[in-house]
Structures are given as structure tokens and as C-alpha cells.
Amino acid sequence: MAKIALITGATSGIGEACAHLFAREKYNLILTGRRVDRLEKLAKKLNTKYNVEVAVSQFDVRNREEVTENLEALPAKWKKVNVLINNAGLSQGLDPIQNGNLDDWDTMIDTNVKGLLYVSKIVANWMISNKAGHIINIGSIAGKEVYPNGNVYCASKHAVDALNKGMRLDLVSHGIKVSAIHPGAVETEFSEVRFKGDKERAKKVYDGFDPLVADDIAETIWFVVSRPAHVNINDMVVMPTAQANAVTIFRG
Ligand code: NDP
Ligand code: 8X3
């Protein structure tokens, strides 16, 4: 029977790259996100190209009721999830704490922390019933270091780091693997979202060096997922060669 991966934030960037890679590896997929047109287009493409089954589930991870209703409404066969990729996330703004926008703070905490928790609780219980599974949490270098003006985004990703460790402890006796991947700069829609559609400012983030691309992270996730049954990779930090830490980027 084909394995199943549930990917949050599959409409773009790292999540979309994971959808392609896991479909290539013959996983059936549950793709989630808010932009349902993108999810449906991607589902059709992957079904045609790789002959895998793809279910689309549209919800905003910030909305507890939406998450619960949509995930619980999936037919029983889709609840045998082998891999959950907790990828949906974002940054909003890059301002000193004293100038921070409270709506941006709520959005980051509600998406990156609470949204990840809402999805994880439901899927972890499915995995406990199935006596197996693997949860991949997408953190960030911002969850390992704090950089100027990164304050609340960094706090939200430090929370992901802590939750990854907490899940590992709580799920170890159920045979469920838990791993975190913490990328440095990956060129996706991330900076455009952070700077609220300012494409010029977003582009400058990646000027003068080779950033990671979404496929680099998808391949890393695949490596982590495809280890033998007795191996769990707890934590990985993946950086562009030109980026030594959160703030040190060699722009040649
Ligand atoms: P993208 O902006 O390209 O993708 C973000 C994804 O998250 C989209 O599919 C978006 O879907 C989804 N998402 C955002 N908010 C919500 C929400 N409220 N409900 C449901 N889905 C949501 O960025 P990346 O691919 O780069 O980001 C993926 C993850 O990687 C994030 O957690 C990010 O923090 C992390 N990361 C990114 C890095 C980078 O440099 N790019 C580095 C380190 C970590 P939709 O809008 O359709 O809902
Ligand atoms: C995204 C990478 O350095 O912008 O998580 O925080 S960074």
C-alpha cells in the first residue's frame, strides 16, 4: 500500500517542492494551504505525472475549527498518514520591538506556533492509532539564533525548536519519529510575504550570493524520512554555503 504524506503550506516554496519530491517517491499526498486553486492545480499535475492519489484540504492553520473540521472530514484511508510535514509558516515585517506591528505579531505566533500545534495534535493521534509515523517540523536558523529586528519571528521559530524536542519526548514510546529541519536563506515567496508584496526589497535579500532553493530543503527532508526504521534525525541546520549564520552572508 502506498504511503501517505500530509504537507501543510503546499501552495508554494518548500511545501510545493516536497509535494513534487514525495509524489516522485510514490507517496499519496494530502496537500493543504489557503490558496485552493494552487492546491488543485498541483494535485492534478502530480496525479498525471506520477500516478499518485492526491487529496486537497483547504484551511487556514490559524483557525482551530477549520483545521479540525477539514482534517477530521478526510476519509479514514487518508488518516493513515506516515509523514506529516509541518511547513506552513511565515514572517511579517522586520522591525525593532518598539515599532512592532501587533497584527504581524499575532499572525506569526498564530501561524508558526499555534497552527503547527493544531495540525500536530490531530495527526499525532492518528499516528498513535497507526503505531507509526514521522513528524517533520520546519523551523529556521531564526529558531537557533536571534537577529536584529527578527524578535517575534525568531521567538516563533524558537518555539518550533522547543515543540520539536517536546514532541520527540512525548511520542518516543509510540514509535513515532520526530525531526526538525532548520534552513537558512531559501529563495521562495518568504521574503515577498515578509515585506508584504514589496518584490524589490524581497529580491535584495538574495543579492550577491547563491541562496538555497526549495528543492534543497525537500531533498534534505527526503533524506531524513528515508533513513532506516531504527534511525531518527532529531535536528538539522541547513545553510547556503555563503551564509555562516543568521546575519553573516558573504556577498561576492
Ligand atoms: P512560502 O511563502 O513560499 O510558503 C509558505 C507556505 O505557508 C505557503 O504554502 C502558504 O500557503 C502557507 N501558509 C502561510 N500561512 C498560512 C496559513 N495561515 N494557513 C495555511 N497555510 C499557510 O515560504 P517558504 O516555502 O520559504 O516557507 C515554508 C516554511 O519554511 C515556513 O515555515 C518558513 O518559516 C520556513 N523557513 C523559510 C525560510 C526561507 O528563507 N524561505 C528559511 C527558514 C525557514 P497559503 O498562503 O496558500 O495559505
Ligand atoms: C527564514 C530565514 O534568516 O530570514 O526563516 O529568518 S531568516
mmCIF file of C-alpha atoms and ligand atoms in Angstrom:
data_model
loop_
_atom_site.group_PDB
_atom_site.id
_atom_site.type_symbol
_atom_site.label_atom_id
_atom_site.label_comp_id
_atom_site.label_asym_id
_atom_site.label_seq_id
_atom_site.Cartn_x
_atom_site.Cartn_y
_atom_site.Cartn_z
ATOM 1 C CA MET A 1 0.000 0.000 0.000
ATOM 2 C CA ALA A 2 1.323 3.460 -0.886
ATOM 3 C CA LYS A 3 2.472 5.636 1.998
ATOM 4 C CA ILE A 4 0.798 8.973 2.728
ATOM 5 C CA ALA A 5 2.401 12.366 3.388
ATOM 6 C CA LEU A 6 0.431 15.360 4.672
ATOM 7 C CA ILE A 7 2.123 18.641 3.765
ATOM 8 C CA THR A 8 0.994 21.987 5.201
ATOM 9 C CA GLY A 9 1.733 25.066 3.111
ATOM 10 C CA ALA A 10 1.912 23.113 -0.144
ATOM 11 C CA THR A 11 0.910 26.060 -2.345
ATOM 12 C CA SER A 12 4.417 27.478 -2.638
ATOM 13 C CA GLY A 13 8.127 27.188 -1.854
ATOM 14 C CA ILE A 14 9.350 24.354 0.349
ATOM 15 C CA GLY A 15 5.927 22.722 0.719
ATOM 16 C CA GLU A 16 5.340 22.629 -3.020
ATOM 17 C CA ALA A 17 8.842 21.214 -3.607
ATOM 18 C CA CYS A 18 8.124 18.484 -1.017
ATOM 19 C CA ALA A 19 4.887 17.629 -2.828
ATOM 20 C CA HIS A 20 6.804 17.050 -6.069
ATOM 21 C CA LEU A 21 9.522 15.009 -4.385
ATOM 22 C CA PHE A 22 7.216 12.800 -2.320
ATOM 23 C CA ALA A 23 4.986 12.195 -5.359
ATOM 24 C CA ARG A 24 8.080 11.161 -7.313
ATOM 25 C CA GLU A 25 8.775 8.695 -4.476
ATOM 26 C CA LYS A 26 5.226 7.334 -4.943
ATOM 27 C CA TYR A 27 3.655 8.742 -1.803
ATOM 28 C CA ASN A 28 -0.042 9.596 -1.899
ATOM 29 C CA LEU A 29 -0.425 13.168 -0.700
ATOM 30 C CA ILE A 30 -2.694 15.377 1.364
ATOM 31 C CA LEU A 31 -1.920 18.923 0.301
ATOM 32 C CA THR A 32 -3.060 21.815 2.491
ATOM 33 C CA GLY A 33 -2.975 25.598 2.358
ATOM 34 C CA ARG A 34 -5.327 28.535 1.880
ATOM 35 C CA ARG A 35 -4.951 29.104 -1.898
ATOM 36 C CA VAL A 36 -7.100 26.210 -3.037
ATOM 37 C CA ASP A 37 -6.721 26.990 -6.760
ATOM 38 C CA ARG A 38 -2.989 26.344 -6.462
ATOM 39 C CA LEU A 39 -3.571 23.155 -4.460
ATOM 40 C CA GLU A 40 -5.990 21.786 -7.058
ATOM 41 C CA LYS A 41 -3.688 22.615 -9.960
ATOM 42 C CA LEU A 42 -0.760 20.954 -8.192
ATOM 43 C CA ALA A 43 -2.848 17.896 -7.280
ATOM 44 C CA LYS A 44 -3.860 17.414 -10.904
ATOM 45 C CA LYS A 45 -0.297 17.812 -12.124
ATOM 46 C CA LEU A 46 1.143 15.302 -9.634
ATOM 47 C CA ASN A 47 -1.629 12.798 -10.258
ATOM 48 C CA THR A 48 -0.983 12.909 -14.003
ATOM 49 C CA LYS A 49 2.812 12.929 -13.797
ATOM 50 C CA TYR A 50 3.380 10.357 -11.036
ATOM 51 C CA ASN A 51 0.104 8.427 -10.932
ATOM 52 C CA VAL A 52 -0.319 9.034 -7.188
ATOM 53 C CA GLU A 53 -3.529 9.904 -5.337
ATOM 54 C CA VAL A 54 -3.714 13.476 -4.081
ATOM 55 C CA ALA A 55 -6.286 14.882 -1.653
ATOM 56 C CA VAL A 56 -6.681 18.624 -1.237
ATOM 57 C CA SER A 57 -7.685 20.110 2.111
ATOM 58 C CA GLN A 58 -8.098 23.881 2.263
ATOM 59 C CA PHE A 59 -7.802 25.548 5.643
ATOM 60 C CA ASP A 60 -6.108 28.366 7.487
ATOM 61 C CA VAL A 61 -3.871 26.773 10.128
ATOM 62 C CA ARG A 62 -4.671 29.702 12.466
ATOM 63 C CA ASN A 63 -8.318 28.700 12.644
ATOM 64 C CA ARG A 64 -8.709 25.855 15.114
ATOM 65 C CA GLU A 65 -12.233 24.916 13.957
ATOM 66 C CA GLU A 66 -11.264 24.955 10.266
ATOM 67 C CA VAL A 67 -8.233 22.749 10.928
ATOM 68 C CA THR A 68 -10.243 20.230 12.944
ATOM 69 C CA GLU A 69 -13.260 20.113 10.623
ATOM 70 C CA ASN A 70 -11.213 19.724 7.456
ATOM 71 C CA LEU A 71 -8.763 17.151 8.767
ATOM 72 C CA GLU A 72 -11.394 15.075 10.554
ATOM 73 C CA ALA A 73 -13.578 15.146 7.401
ATOM 74 C CA LEU A 74 -10.944 13.220 5.456
ATOM 75 C CA PRO A 75 -11.986 9.631 4.681
ATOM 76 C CA ALA A 76 -10.499 7.007 7.026
ATOM 77 C CA LYS A 77 -7.993 5.744 4.455
ATOM 78 C CA TRP A 78 -6.344 9.196 4.380
ATOM 79 C CA LYS A 79 -5.856 9.182 8.147
ATOM 80 C CA LYS A 80 -3.132 6.557 7.848
ATOM 81 C CA VAL A 81 -0.603 9.372 7.480
ATOM 82 C CA ASN A 82 3.009 8.173 7.506
ATOM 83 C CA VAL A 83 4.698 11.576 7.234
ATOM 84 C CA LEU A 84 3.469 14.978 8.433
ATOM 85 C CA ILE A 85 5.469 17.953 7.157
ATOM 86 C CA ASN A 86 4.660 20.937 9.379
ATOM 87 C CA ASN A 87 5.799 23.543 6.876
ATOM 88 C CA ALA A 88 3.128 26.290 6.753
ATOM 89 C CA GLY A 89 4.662 29.432 8.172
ATOM 90 C CA LEU A 90 5.666 32.982 7.525
ATOM 91 C CA SER A 91 7.353 36.121 8.703
ATOM 92 C CA GLN A 92 5.693 39.539 8.687
ATOM 93 C CA GLY A 93 7.825 42.657 8.987
ATOM 94 C CA LEU A 94 11.391 43.243 10.158
ATOM 95 C CA ASP A 95 11.198 45.981 12.763
ATOM 96 C CA PRO A 96 12.665 46.706 16.184
ATOM 97 C CA ILE A 97 10.452 45.512 19.025
ATOM 98 C CA GLN A 98 9.419 49.066 19.961
ATOM 99 C CA ASN A 99 7.966 49.615 16.464
ATOM 100 C CA GLY A 100 6.439 46.177 16.026
ATOM 101 C CA ASN A 101 3.030 45.778 14.427
ATOM 102 C CA LEU A 102 0.732 43.856 16.777
ATOM 103 C CA ASP A 103 -1.247 42.304 13.912
ATOM 104 C CA ASP A 104 2.011 40.979 12.410
ATOM 105 C CA TRP A 105 2.961 39.520 15.776
ATOM 106 C CA ASP A 106 -0.415 37.777 16.098
ATOM 107 C CA THR A 107 -0.141 36.414 12.539
ATOM 108 C CA MET A 108 3.326 34.937 13.117
ATOM 109 C CA ILE A 109 2.538 33.406 16.500
ATOM 110 C CA ASP A 110 -0.877 32.125 15.382
ATOM 111 C CA THR A 111 0.541 30.564 12.190
ATOM 112 C CA ASN A 112 4.006 29.339 13.138
ATOM 113 C CA VAL A 113 3.229 28.147 16.662
ATOM 114 C CA LYS A 114 -0.491 27.663 17.239
ATOM 115 C CA GLY A 115 -1.243 26.469 13.691
ATOM 116 C CA LEU A 116 1.535 23.903 13.877
ATOM 117 C CA LEU A 117 0.121 22.698 17.199
ATOM 118 C CA TYR A 118 -3.473 22.377 15.938
ATOM 119 C CA VAL A 119 -2.398 20.204 12.992
ATOM 120 C CA SER A 120 0.105 18.193 15.025
ATOM 121 C CA LYS A 121 -2.306 17.186 17.774
ATOM 122 C CA ILE A 122 -4.785 15.685 15.305
ATOM 123 C CA VAL A 123 -2.222 13.917 13.141
ATOM 124 C CA ALA A 124 -0.154 12.694 16.115
ATOM 125 C CA ASN A 125 -3.267 10.922 17.401
ATOM 126 C CA TRP A 126 -3.781 9.267 14.018
ATOM 127 C CA MET A 127 -0.143 8.160 14.106
ATOM 128 C CA ILE A 128 -0.544 6.793 17.646
ATOM 129 C CA SER A 129 -3.518 4.708 16.430
ATOM 130 C CA ASN A 130 -1.429 3.522 13.485
ATOM 131 C CA LYS A 131 1.549 2.857 15.816
ATOM 132 C CA ALA A 132 3.949 4.601 13.419
ATOM 133 C CA GLY A 133 4.648 7.880 11.699
ATOM 134 C CA HIS A 134 7.155 10.664 11.226
ATOM 135 C CA ILE A 135 6.611 14.340 12.005
ATOM 136 C CA ILE A 136 8.911 16.827 10.273
ATOM 137 C CA ASN A 137 8.866 20.321 11.772
ATOM 138 C CA ILE A 138 10.207 23.140 9.621
ATOM 139 C CA GLY A 139 11.997 25.523 11.962
ATOM 140 C CA SER A 140 14.613 28.037 10.831
ATOM 141 C CA ILE A 141 18.054 29.416 11.598
ATOM 142 C CA ALA A 142 15.777 32.010 13.291
ATOM 143 C CA GLY A 143 14.895 29.239 15.755
ATOM 144 C CA LYS A 144 18.546 28.763 16.660
ATOM 145 C CA GLU A 145 19.728 32.394 16.725
ATOM 146 C CA VAL A 146 18.119 35.791 17.271
ATOM 147 C CA TYR A 147 18.996 38.576 14.829
ATOM 148 C CA PRO A 148 18.287 42.320 14.991
ATOM 149 C CA ASN A 149 14.626 43.123 14.197
ATOM 150 C CA GLY A 150 13.815 39.397 13.971
ATOM 151 C CA ASN A 151 12.387 39.390 17.513
ATOM 152 C CA VAL A 152 8.895 37.824 17.165
ATOM 153 C CA TYR A 153 9.630 35.668 14.091
ATOM 154 C CA CYS A 154 12.727 34.337 15.914
ATOM 155 C CA ALA A 155 10.615 33.702 19.024
ATOM 156 C CA SER A 156 8.060 31.772 16.983
ATOM 157 C CA LYS A 157 10.773 29.586 15.435
ATOM 158 C CA HIS A 158 12.467 29.060 18.827
ATOM 159 C CA ALA A 159 9.038 27.780 19.886
ATOM 160 C CA VAL A 160 9.077 25.339 16.955
ATOM 161 C CA ASP A 161 12.514 24.143 18.118
ATOM 162 C CA ALA A 162 11.134 23.573 21.637
ATOM 163 C CA LEU A 163 7.988 21.877 20.335
ATOM 164 C CA ASN A 164 10.090 19.585 18.170
ATOM 165 C CA LYS A 165 12.004 18.472 21.272
ATOM 166 C CA GLY A 166 8.765 18.141 23.238
ATOM 167 C CA MET A 167 7.079 16.039 20.549
ATOM 168 C CA ARG A 168 10.133 13.790 20.345
ATOM 169 C CA LEU A 169 9.923 13.107 24.088
ATOM 170 C CA ASP A 170 6.161 12.605 24.166
ATOM 171 C CA LEU A 171 5.941 10.392 21.083
ATOM 172 C CA VAL A 172 9.057 8.230 21.520
ATOM 173 C CA SER A 173 7.147 5.475 23.327
ATOM 174 C CA HIS A 174 4.664 5.301 20.433
ATOM 175 C CA GLY A 175 7.348 4.554 17.834
ATOM 176 C CA ILE A 176 6.752 7.902 16.102
ATOM 177 C CA LYS A 177 9.763 9.718 14.698
ATOM 178 C CA VAL A 178 10.100 13.497 15.113
ATOM 179 C CA SER A 179 12.651 15.656 13.286
ATOM 180 C CA ALA A 180 13.266 19.354 12.726
ATOM 181 C CA ILE A 181 14.884 20.962 9.694
ATOM 182 C CA HIS A 182 16.184 24.496 10.222
ATOM 183 C CA PRO A 183 17.025 26.250 6.935
ATOM 184 C CA GLY A 184 18.986 29.448 6.398
ATOM 185 C CA ALA A 185 18.033 31.670 3.444
ATOM 186 C CA VAL A 186 15.838 29.857 0.909
ATOM 187 C CA GLU A 187 14.599 31.853 -2.091
ATOM 188 C CA THR A 188 10.811 31.315 -2.114
ATOM 189 C CA GLU A 189 7.839 33.635 -1.621
ATOM 190 C CA PHE A 190 9.004 34.006 2.006
ATOM 191 C CA SER A 191 10.634 37.461 1.686
ATOM 192 C CA GLU A 192 7.845 38.788 -0.502
ATOM 193 C CA VAL A 193 5.402 37.788 2.242
ATOM 194 C CA ARG A 194 7.666 39.246 4.942
ATOM 195 C CA PHE A 195 7.815 42.576 3.089
ATOM 196 C CA LYS A 196 4.117 42.475 2.193
ATOM 197 C CA GLY A 197 4.445 42.280 -1.570
ATOM 198 C CA ASP A 198 7.499 44.556 -1.966
ATOM 199 C CA LYS A 199 9.232 42.446 -4.630
ATOM 200 C CA GLU A 200 12.267 44.777 -4.954
ATOM 201 C CA ARG A 201 13.040 44.607 -1.239
ATOM 202 C CA ALA A 202 12.470 40.851 -1.242
ATOM 203 C CA LYS A 203 14.848 40.330 -4.172
ATOM 204 C CA LYS A 204 17.638 42.246 -2.390
ATOM 205 C CA VAL A 205 17.675 39.629 0.390
ATOM 206 C CA TYR A 206 19.225 37.163 -2.074
ATOM 207 C CA ASP A 207 21.509 39.590 -3.956
ATOM 208 C CA GLY A 208 25.147 38.627 -4.471
ATOM 209 C CA PHE A 209 25.085 35.020 -3.254
ATOM 210 C CA ASP A 210 23.512 31.669 -4.061
ATOM 211 C CA PRO A 211 20.675 31.085 -1.598
ATOM 212 C CA LEU A 212 19.169 27.676 -1.015
ATOM 213 C CA VAL A 213 16.263 26.728 -3.259
ATOM 214 C CA ALA A 214 13.134 24.919 -2.103
ATOM 215 C CA ASP A 215 14.322 21.645 -3.670
ATOM 216 C CA ASP A 216 17.424 21.678 -1.416
ATOM 217 C CA ILE A 217 15.169 21.510 1.634
ATOM 218 C CA ALA A 218 12.803 18.970 0.070
ATOM 219 C CA GLU A 219 15.800 16.712 -0.631
ATOM 220 C CA THR A 220 17.018 17.133 2.952
ATOM 221 C CA ILE A 221 13.569 16.189 4.244
ATOM 222 C CA TRP A 222 13.557 13.154 1.969
ATOM 223 C CA PHE A 223 16.965 12.098 3.340
ATOM 224 C CA VAL A 224 15.618 12.372 6.902
ATOM 225 C CA VAL A 225 12.424 10.462 6.064
ATOM 226 C CA SER A 226 14.189 7.709 4.122
ATOM 227 C CA ARG A 227 16.590 6.631 6.909
ATOM 228 C CA PRO A 228 16.182 3.047 8.193
ATOM 229 C CA ALA A 229 13.454 2.355 10.777
ATOM 230 C CA HIS A 230 15.896 2.458 13.719
ATOM 231 C CA VAL A 231 17.351 5.894 12.816
ATOM 232 C CA ASN A 232 15.792 9.237 13.829
ATOM 233 C CA ILE A 233 17.472 12.504 12.869
ATOM 234 C CA ASN A 234 16.411 14.867 15.650
ATOM 235 C CA ASP A 235 17.619 18.139 14.205
ATOM 236 C CA MET A 236 19.368 19.576 11.153
ATOM 237 C CA VAL A 237 20.536 23.111 10.299
ATOM 238 C CA VAL A 238 20.924 23.603 6.537
ATOM 239 C CA MET A 239 22.592 26.763 5.225
ATOM 240 C CA PRO A 240 23.638 28.233 1.888
ATOM 241 C CA THR A 241 27.415 27.834 1.551
ATOM 242 C CA ALA A 242 27.739 31.638 1.565
ATOM 243 C CA GLN A 243 25.758 32.024 4.812
ATOM 244 C CA ALA A 244 27.667 31.249 8.016
ATOM 245 C CA ASN A 245 24.945 32.248 10.477
ATOM 246 C CA ALA A 246 21.730 34.269 10.521
ATOM 247 C CA VAL A 247 23.480 37.579 9.795
ATOM 248 C CA THR A 248 26.785 36.628 8.155
ATOM 249 C CA ILE A 249 26.335 36.269 4.413
ATOM 250 C CA PHE A 250 29.301 36.545 2.038
ATOM 251 C CA ARG A 251 28.046 38.510 -0.960
ATOM 252 C CA GLY A 252 30.801 38.159 -3.536
HETATM 253 P P1 NDP B 1 6.452 30.453 1.104
HETATM 254 O O1 NDP B 1 5.897 31.799 1.425
HETATM 255 O O2 NDP B 1 6.871 30.201 -0.298
HETATM 256 O O3 NDP B 1 5.408 29.323 1.545
HETATM 257 C C1 NDP B 1 4.690 29.413 2.751
HETATM 258 C C2 NDP B 1 3.549 28.417 2.758
HETATM 259 O O4 NDP B 1 2.878 28.518 4.018
HETATM 260 C C3 NDP B 1 2.537 28.688 1.664
HETATM 261 O O5 NDP B 1 2.177 27.482 1.061
HETATM 262 C C4 NDP B 1 1.348 29.269 2.423
HETATM 263 O O6 NDP B 1 0.122 28.868 1.814
HETATM 264 C C5 NDP B 1 1.481 28.582 3.786
HETATM 265 N N1 NDP B 1 0.807 29.349 4.825
HETATM 266 C C6 NDP B 1 1.148 30.565 5.318
HETATM 267 N N2 NDP B 1 0.233 30.983 6.204
HETATM 268 C C7 NDP B 1 -0.717 30.000 6.274
HETATM 269 C C8 NDP B 1 -1.923 29.858 6.993
HETATM 270 N N3 NDP B 1 -2.352 30.792 7.857
HETATM 271 N N4 NDP B 1 -2.657 28.736 6.816
HETATM 272 C C9 NDP B 1 -2.249 27.777 5.959
HETATM 273 N N5 NDP B 1 -1.108 27.850 5.242
HETATM 274 C C10 NDP B 1 -0.370 28.965 5.398
HETATM 275 O O7 NDP B 1 7.679 30.252 2.109
HETATM 276 P P2 NDP B 1 8.673 29.018 2.360
HETATM 277 O O8 NDP B 1 8.379 27.881 1.492
HETATM 278 O O9 NDP B 1 10.038 29.589 2.366
HETATM 279 O O10 NDP B 1 8.303 28.710 3.881
HETATM 280 C C11 NDP B 1 7.952 27.425 4.348
HETATM 281 C C12 NDP B 1 8.429 27.285 5.779
HETATM 282 O O11 NDP B 1 9.852 27.387 5.821
HETATM 283 C C13 NDP B 1 7.915 28.363 6.740
HETATM 284 O O12 NDP B 1 7.591 27.745 7.966
HETATM 285 C C14 NDP B 1 9.105 29.291 6.901
HETATM 286 O O13 NDP B 1 9.069 29.974 8.128
HETATM 287 C C15 NDP B 1 10.239 28.279 6.829
HETATM 288 N N6 NDP B 1 11.556 28.818 6.511
HETATM 289 C C16 NDP B 1 11.745 29.518 5.351
HETATM 290 C C17 NDP B 1 13.000 30.018 5.060
HETATM 291 C C18 NDP B 1 13.277 30.858 3.862
HETATM 292 O O14 NDP B 1 14.330 31.526 3.834
HETATM 293 N N7 NDP B 1 12.430 30.847 2.841
HETATM 294 C C19 NDP B 1 14.147 29.741 5.945
HETATM 295 C C20 NDP B 1 13.803 29.006 7.125
HETATM 296 C C21 NDP B 1 12.567 28.547 7.371
HETATM 297 P P3 NDP B 1 -1.140 29.812 1.560
HETATM 298 O O15 NDP B 1 -0.643 31.227 1.529
HETATM 299 O O16 NDP B 1 -1.700 29.346 0.258
HETATM 300 O O17 NDP B 1 -2.033 29.525 2.714
HETATM 301 C C1 8X3 B 2 13.839 32.365 7.338
HETATM 302 C C2 8X3 B 2 15.279 32.652 7.399
HETATM 303 O O1 8X3 B 2 17.035 34.280 8.308
HETATM 304 O O2 8X3 B 2 15.021 35.232 7.327
HETATM 305 O O3 8X3 B 2 13.399 31.644 8.434
HETATM 306 O O4 8X3 B 2 14.959 34.189 9.472
HETATM 307 S S1 8X3 B 2 15.580 34.156 8.182
#
